[in-house]
C-alpha positions as a Markdown table, in Angstrom:
| # | Residue | x | y | z |
|---|---|---|---|---|
| 1 | Met | 19.7 | 10.6 | 150.4 |
| 2 | Ser | 17.5 | 12.4 | 147.2 |
| 3 | Pro | 18.5 | 15.9 | 146.2 |
| 4 | Ala | 14.4 | 17.5 | 148.2 |
| 5 | Glu | 16.2 | 15.4 | 151.0 |
| 6 | Leu | 19.8 | 17.4 | 151.0 |
| 7 | Asp | 18.2 | 20.4 | 150.4 |
| 8 | His | 15.1 | 20.2 | 153.0 |
| 9 | Ala | 17.7 | 19.1 | 155.4 |
| 10 | Ala | 20.1 | 22.6 | 154.1 |
| 11 | Thr | 17.0 | 24.1 | 155.4 |
| 12 | Ala | 16.8 | 22.8 | 158.3 |
| 13 | Val | 20.8 | 23.2 | 159.7 |
| 14 | Arg | 20.7 | 27.1 | 158.7 |
| 15 | Pro | 18.3 | 28.9 | 160.5 |
| 16 | Arg | 19.6 | 27.4 | 163.6 |
| 17 | Gln | 23.2 | 28.7 | 162.2 |
| 18 | Arg | 21.2 | 31.9 | 162.2 |
| 19 | Gly | 20.2 | 32.0 | 166.0 |
| 20 | Ala | 23.7 | 30.3 | 166.6 |
| 21 | Phe | 25.2 | 33.3 | 164.9 |
| 22 | Gly | 23.1 | 35.9 | 166.1 |
| 23 | Arg | 23.3 | 34.3 | 170.5 |
| 24 | Leu | 26.8 | 34.1 | 170.4 |
| 25 | Leu | 27.1 | 38.1 | 168.6 |
| 26 | Arg | 24.6 | 38.5 | 171.5 |
| 27 | Ser | 27.0 | 36.9 | 174.2 |
| 28 | Glu | 30.4 | 38.2 | 172.5 |
| 29 | Leu | 28.6 | 42.1 | 172.7 |
| 30 | Arg | 27.8 | 41.6 | 176.5 |
| 31 | Leu | 31.6 | 39.4 | 177.1 |
| 32 | Val | 33.4 | 42.4 | 174.9 |
| 33 | Phe | 31.1 | 45.6 | 177.6 |
| 34 | Gly | 30.8 | 43.8 | 180.2 |
| 35 | Arg | 34.4 | 43.6 | 181.4 |
| 36 | Arg | 35.2 | 45.8 | 184.1 |
| 37 | Arg | 38.6 | 46.8 | 182.6 |
| 38 | Asn | 37.3 | 47.6 | 179.7 |
| 39 | Gln | 34.3 | 50.2 | 181.5 |
| 40 | Val | 37.7 | 51.9 | 183.2 |
| 41 | Leu | 38.8 | 51.8 | 179.6 |
| 42 | Leu | 36.0 | 53.6 | 178.5 |
| 43 | Ala | 35.5 | 56.0 | 181.5 |
| 44 | Ala | 39.3 | 56.8 | 180.8 |
| 45 | Leu | 38.9 | 58.3 | 177.5 |
| 46 | Ala | 35.8 | 60.6 | 179.1 |
| 47 | Leu | 38.6 | 61.8 | 181.4 |
| 48 | Val | 40.5 | 63.7 | 177.8 |
| 49 | Pro | 37.8 | 66.3 | 177.1 |
| 50 | Leu | 37.4 | 67.1 | 180.3 |
| 51 | Ile | 40.5 | 67.3 | 181.4 |
| 52 | Val | 40.9 | 69.4 | 177.9 |
| 53 | Gly | 37.7 | 72.3 | 178.7 |
| 54 | Leu | 38.5 | 72.4 | 181.3 |
| 55 | Ala | 42.6 | 72.9 | 181.3 |
| 56 | Val | 41.4 | 76.0 | 178.8 |
| 57 | Arg | 39.1 | 77.4 | 180.7 |
| 58 | Leu | 41.0 | 77.5 | 183.8 |
| 59 | Thr | 43.7 | 79.0 | 181.7 |
| 60 | Thr | 43.2 | 83.5 | 181.7 |
| 61 | Asp | 44.4 | 83.7 | 178.0 |
| 62 | Gly | 43.7 | 81.2 | 176.9 |
| 63 | Pro | 46.2 | 78.7 | 174.6 |
| 64 | Ser | 48.2 | 81.1 | 172.0 |
| 65 | Thr | 48.2 | 80.1 | 168.3 |
| 66 | Gly | 50.0 | 77.8 | 167.1 |
| 67 | Glu | 50.8 | 76.0 | 170.4 |
| 68 | Gly | 49.0 | 72.8 | 171.7 |
| 69 | Pro | 47.1 | 70.0 | 169.5 |
| 70 | Pro | 44.9 | 71.9 | 166.0 |
| 71 | Phe | 41.6 | 73.5 | 166.6 |
| 72 | Leu | 42.0 | 74.1 | 170.3 |
| 73 | Thr | 42.7 | 77.4 | 170.0 |
| 74 | Gln | 38.6 | 77.7 | 169.2 |
| 75 | Ile | 37.4 | 76.3 | 171.7 |
| 76 | Ser | 37.3 | 79.2 | 173.9 |
| 77 | Ser | 34.1 | 80.0 | 170.4 |
| 78 | Asn | 33.0 | 77.2 | 170.0 |
| 79 | Gly | 32.5 | 74.2 | 172.4 |
| 80 | Leu | 32.2 | 71.9 | 169.5 |
| 81 | Phe | 35.7 | 72.0 | 168.7 |
| 82 | Leu | 36.4 | 70.9 | 171.7 |
| 83 | Val | 34.6 | 67.7 | 170.1 |
| 84 | Phe | 37.8 | 67.8 | 167.3 |
| 85 | Thr | 40.5 | 68.1 | 169.3 |
| 86 | Ser | 39.4 | 65.7 | 171.8 |
| 87 | Leu | 39.7 | 63.2 | 168.5 |
| 88 | Val | 43.3 | 64.1 | 167.6 |
| 89 | Val | 44.4 | 63.9 | 170.8 |
| 90 | Cys | 43.0 | 60.6 | 171.6 |
| 91 | Leu | 43.7 | 59.3 | 167.9 |
| 92 | Pro | 48.4 | 58.3 | 168.4 |
| 93 | Leu | 48.0 | 57.1 | 171.5 |
| 94 | Phe | 44.5 | 56.8 | 173.4 |
| 95 | Leu | 42.2 | 54.9 | 170.7 |
| 96 | Pro | 45.2 | 52.4 | 169.2 |
| 97 | Leu | 46.4 | 51.4 | 173.2 |
| 98 | Thr | 41.9 | 50.7 | 173.6 |
| 99 | Val | 41.5 | 49.2 | 170.9 |
| 100 | Gly | 45.0 | 47.0 | 170.8 |
| 101 | Ile | 44.1 | 46.3 | 174.2 |
| 102 | Val | 40.3 | 44.7 | 173.4 |
| 103 | Ser | 41.5 | 42.7 | 170.2 |
| 104 | Gly | 44.9 | 42.0 | 170.8 |
| 105 | Asp | 42.3 | 39.3 | 174.0 |
| 106 | Ala | 39.2 | 38.5 | 171.7 |
| 107 | Val | 40.4 | 35.5 | 171.1 |
| 108 | Ala | 43.9 | 34.8 | 173.3 |
| 109 | Gly | 41.9 | 35.7 | 176.0 |
| 110 | Glu | 39.6 | 32.9 | 175.2 |
| 111 | Ala | 42.3 | 30.3 | 175.3 |
| 112 | Ser | 44.0 | 31.6 | 178.1 |
| 113 | Ala | 40.9 | 31.1 | 180.1 |
| 114 | Gly | 40.6 | 27.8 | 179.1 |
| 115 | Thr | 36.9 | 28.6 | 177.0 |
| 116 | Leu | 38.3 | 29.2 | 173.4 |
| 117 | Arg | 37.6 | 24.6 | 173.6 |
| 118 | Tyr | 33.2 | 25.2 | 174.9 |
| 119 | Leu | 33.5 | 28.1 | 171.7 |
| 120 | Leu | 34.6 | 26.6 | 169.1 |
| 121 | Thr | 31.6 | 23.7 | 169.9 |
| 122 | Val | 29.0 | 26.8 | 168.6 |
| 123 | Pro | 27.2 | 25.6 | 165.8 |
| 124 | Val | 29.1 | 28.4 | 163.8 |
| 125 | Ser | 31.9 | 28.2 | 161.0 |
| 126 | Arg | 35.3 | 29.4 | 162.3 |
| 127 | Pro | 35.2 | 32.6 | 159.4 |
| 128 | Arg | 31.3 | 33.0 | 161.8 |
| 129 | Leu | 33.7 | 32.9 | 164.5 |
| 130 | Leu | 36.2 | 35.0 | 163.5 |
| 131 | Leu | 33.8 | 37.7 | 162.4 |
| 132 | Val | 31.7 | 37.9 | 165.8 |
| 133 | Lys | 35.0 | 38.2 | 167.5 |
| 134 | Phe | 36.4 | 41.3 | 164.9 |
| 135 | Thr | 32.6 | 42.7 | 164.9 |
| 136 | Gly | 32.9 | 42.5 | 169.2 |
| 137 | Ala | 36.3 | 44.7 | 169.2 |
| 138 | Leu | 34.8 | 47.1 | 166.5 |
| 139 | Ala | 31.0 | 48.1 | 168.5 |
| 140 | Phe | 33.7 | 48.5 | 171.2 |
| 141 | Ala | 36.0 | 50.8 | 169.4 |
| 142 | Ala | 32.8 | 52.4 | 167.5 |
| 143 | Ala | 31.9 | 52.9 | 171.8 |
| 144 | Ala | 35.6 | 54.2 | 172.4 |
| 145 | Val | 34.6 | 56.6 | 169.2 |
| 146 | Leu | 31.1 | 57.5 | 170.1 |
| 147 | Thr | 31.9 | 58.5 | 174.0 |
| 148 | Ile | 35.1 | 60.8 | 173.2 |
| 149 | Ser | 33.0 | 62.4 | 171.4 |
| 150 | Ala | 29.8 | 62.2 | 173.3 |
| 151 | Val | 31.4 | 63.3 | 176.3 |
| 152 | Gly | 33.4 | 65.9 | 174.2 |
| 153 | Leu | 30.1 | 67.5 | 173.3 |
| 154 | Leu | 28.1 | 67.8 | 176.2 |
| 155 | Ala | 31.8 | 69.5 | 178.0 |
| 156 | Gly | 31.9 | 72.4 | 175.1 |
| 157 | Ala | 28.6 | 72.8 | 175.7 |
| 158 | Ala | 28.4 | 73.0 | 179.0 |
| 159 | Leu | 32.0 | 75.5 | 179.3 |
| 160 | Phe | 31.4 | 77.7 | 176.0 |
| 161 | Gly | 28.5 | 77.0 | 175.1 |
| 162 | Leu | 27.4 | 76.2 | 171.0 |
| 163 | Gly | 26.9 | 78.4 | 168.0 |
| 164 | Asp | 27.9 | 78.4 | 164.4 |
| 165 | Val | 30.9 | 76.9 | 163.0 |
| 166 | Thr | 33.8 | 78.3 | 160.0 |
| 167 | Leu | 34.7 | 76.4 | 158.1 |
| 168 | Leu | 38.9 | 75.7 | 157.1 |
| 169 | Ser | 37.6 | 77.5 | 154.0 |
| 170 | Gly | 36.3 | 80.5 | 155.7 |
| 171 | Asp | 32.3 | 79.8 | 154.9 |
| 172 | Thr | 30.1 | 79.4 | 158.6 |
| 173 | Val | 28.0 | 76.7 | 159.1 |
| 174 | Gly | 24.3 | 76.1 | 161.0 |
| 175 | Leu | 24.3 | 74.7 | 164.6 |
| 176 | Gly | 23.4 | 71.0 | 162.8 |
| 177 | Gly | 26.2 | 71.7 | 160.0 |
| 178 | Gly | 28.0 | 71.1 | 162.8 |
| 179 | Leu | 27.1 | 68.8 | 163.9 |
| 180 | Leu | 26.5 | 66.3 | 160.4 |
| 181 | Arg | 30.7 | 66.9 | 160.7 |
| 182 | Ala | 31.4 | 66.5 | 163.7 |
| 183 | Leu | 29.0 | 62.6 | 163.0 |
| 184 | Val | 31.0 | 62.0 | 160.1 |
| 185 | Val | 34.2 | 63.1 | 161.6 |
| 186 | Ala | 33.2 | 59.9 | 164.4 |
| 187 | Ala | 32.3 | 57.8 | 161.8 |
| 188 | Tyr | 35.8 | 58.0 | 159.4 |
| 189 | Val | 38.1 | 58.1 | 163.3 |
| 190 | Thr | 35.8 | 54.8 | 163.5 |
| 191 | Leu | 36.5 | 53.2 | 160.2 |
| 192 | Ser | 40.8 | 53.6 | 160.3 |
| 193 | Leu | 41.1 | 51.8 | 163.1 |
| 194 | Thr | 38.9 | 48.4 | 161.4 |
| 195 | Gly | 42.6 | 47.7 | 160.6 |
| 196 | Leu | 43.9 | 48.0 | 163.7 |
| 197 | Val | 41.1 | 45.7 | 165.3 |
| 198 | Ala | 41.8 | 43.1 | 161.8 |
| 199 | Val | 45.7 | 42.9 | 163.3 |
| 200 | Gly | 45.6 | 42.9 | 166.7 |
| 201 | Leu | 42.5 | 40.4 | 166.0 |
| 202 | Phe | 45.2 | 37.7 | 163.4 |
| 203 | Ala | 47.7 | 38.4 | 167.1 |
| 204 | Ser | 45.0 | 37.1 | 170.0 |
| 205 | Thr | 44.6 | 33.7 | 166.7 |
| 206 | Leu | 48.3 | 33.3 | 167.1 |
| 207 | Thr | 49.3 | 32.5 | 171.1 |
| 208 | Glu | 47.4 | 32.1 | 173.7 |
| 209 | Val | 48.6 | 34.9 | 175.7 |
| 210 | Pro | 46.8 | 37.6 | 176.1 |
| 211 | Val | 49.5 | 40.2 | 176.8 |
| 212 | Gly | 51.6 | 39.0 | 174.4 |
| 213 | Ala | 48.9 | 39.7 | 171.1 |
| 214 | Met | 47.7 | 43.0 | 172.9 |
| 215 | Ala | 51.3 | 44.3 | 172.8 |
| 216 | Thr | 51.8 | 43.2 | 168.9 |
| 217 | Thr | 49.3 | 45.2 | 168.2 |
| 218 | Ile | 49.4 | 48.0 | 170.3 |
| 219 | Val | 53.6 | 48.4 | 168.8 |
């Protein structure tokens, strides 16, 4: 086959691979967000800011300085701090637990269900297949962080109201600046979970038992 024919064949194959990659990514996102277990995990994370906000609201004297997680004492004066407090509460355990479950199930779940062999027949290279799995798990991690932040913002606004934000430096910024900082914090928390997503995906490729991959990731 001449070089021109080889170039033509490569050009004909690449669009199909790109199309297959896009379809596989959309299918993975539907699978991740369509699972009832994952929806329950998001609902459970959404309860955290509600519980924290109601606890502060129903406490007559409010929490004393130095008690509870950071920013807890500022919630009653500005509901935006409920976003930061909720993320601090979820970061040590709840978010890693959620990410470990989803990423650990990414490949091991397919192997356990017997669908991995069919997945490997898709005209996409295996590195791209792993990229799809990684993207799906990372998208769920971002959705988890966004759920906590959004519910925390809505609950904080309803229970305590929103206003100007006093920074740790003592400077005061408007509500828009505070919301921008909350968005940056949420993005930073999501980025901090990428390593855990990668570890979970790696563990998921080593076993056909999803629970084993989940437990390894969480530990």
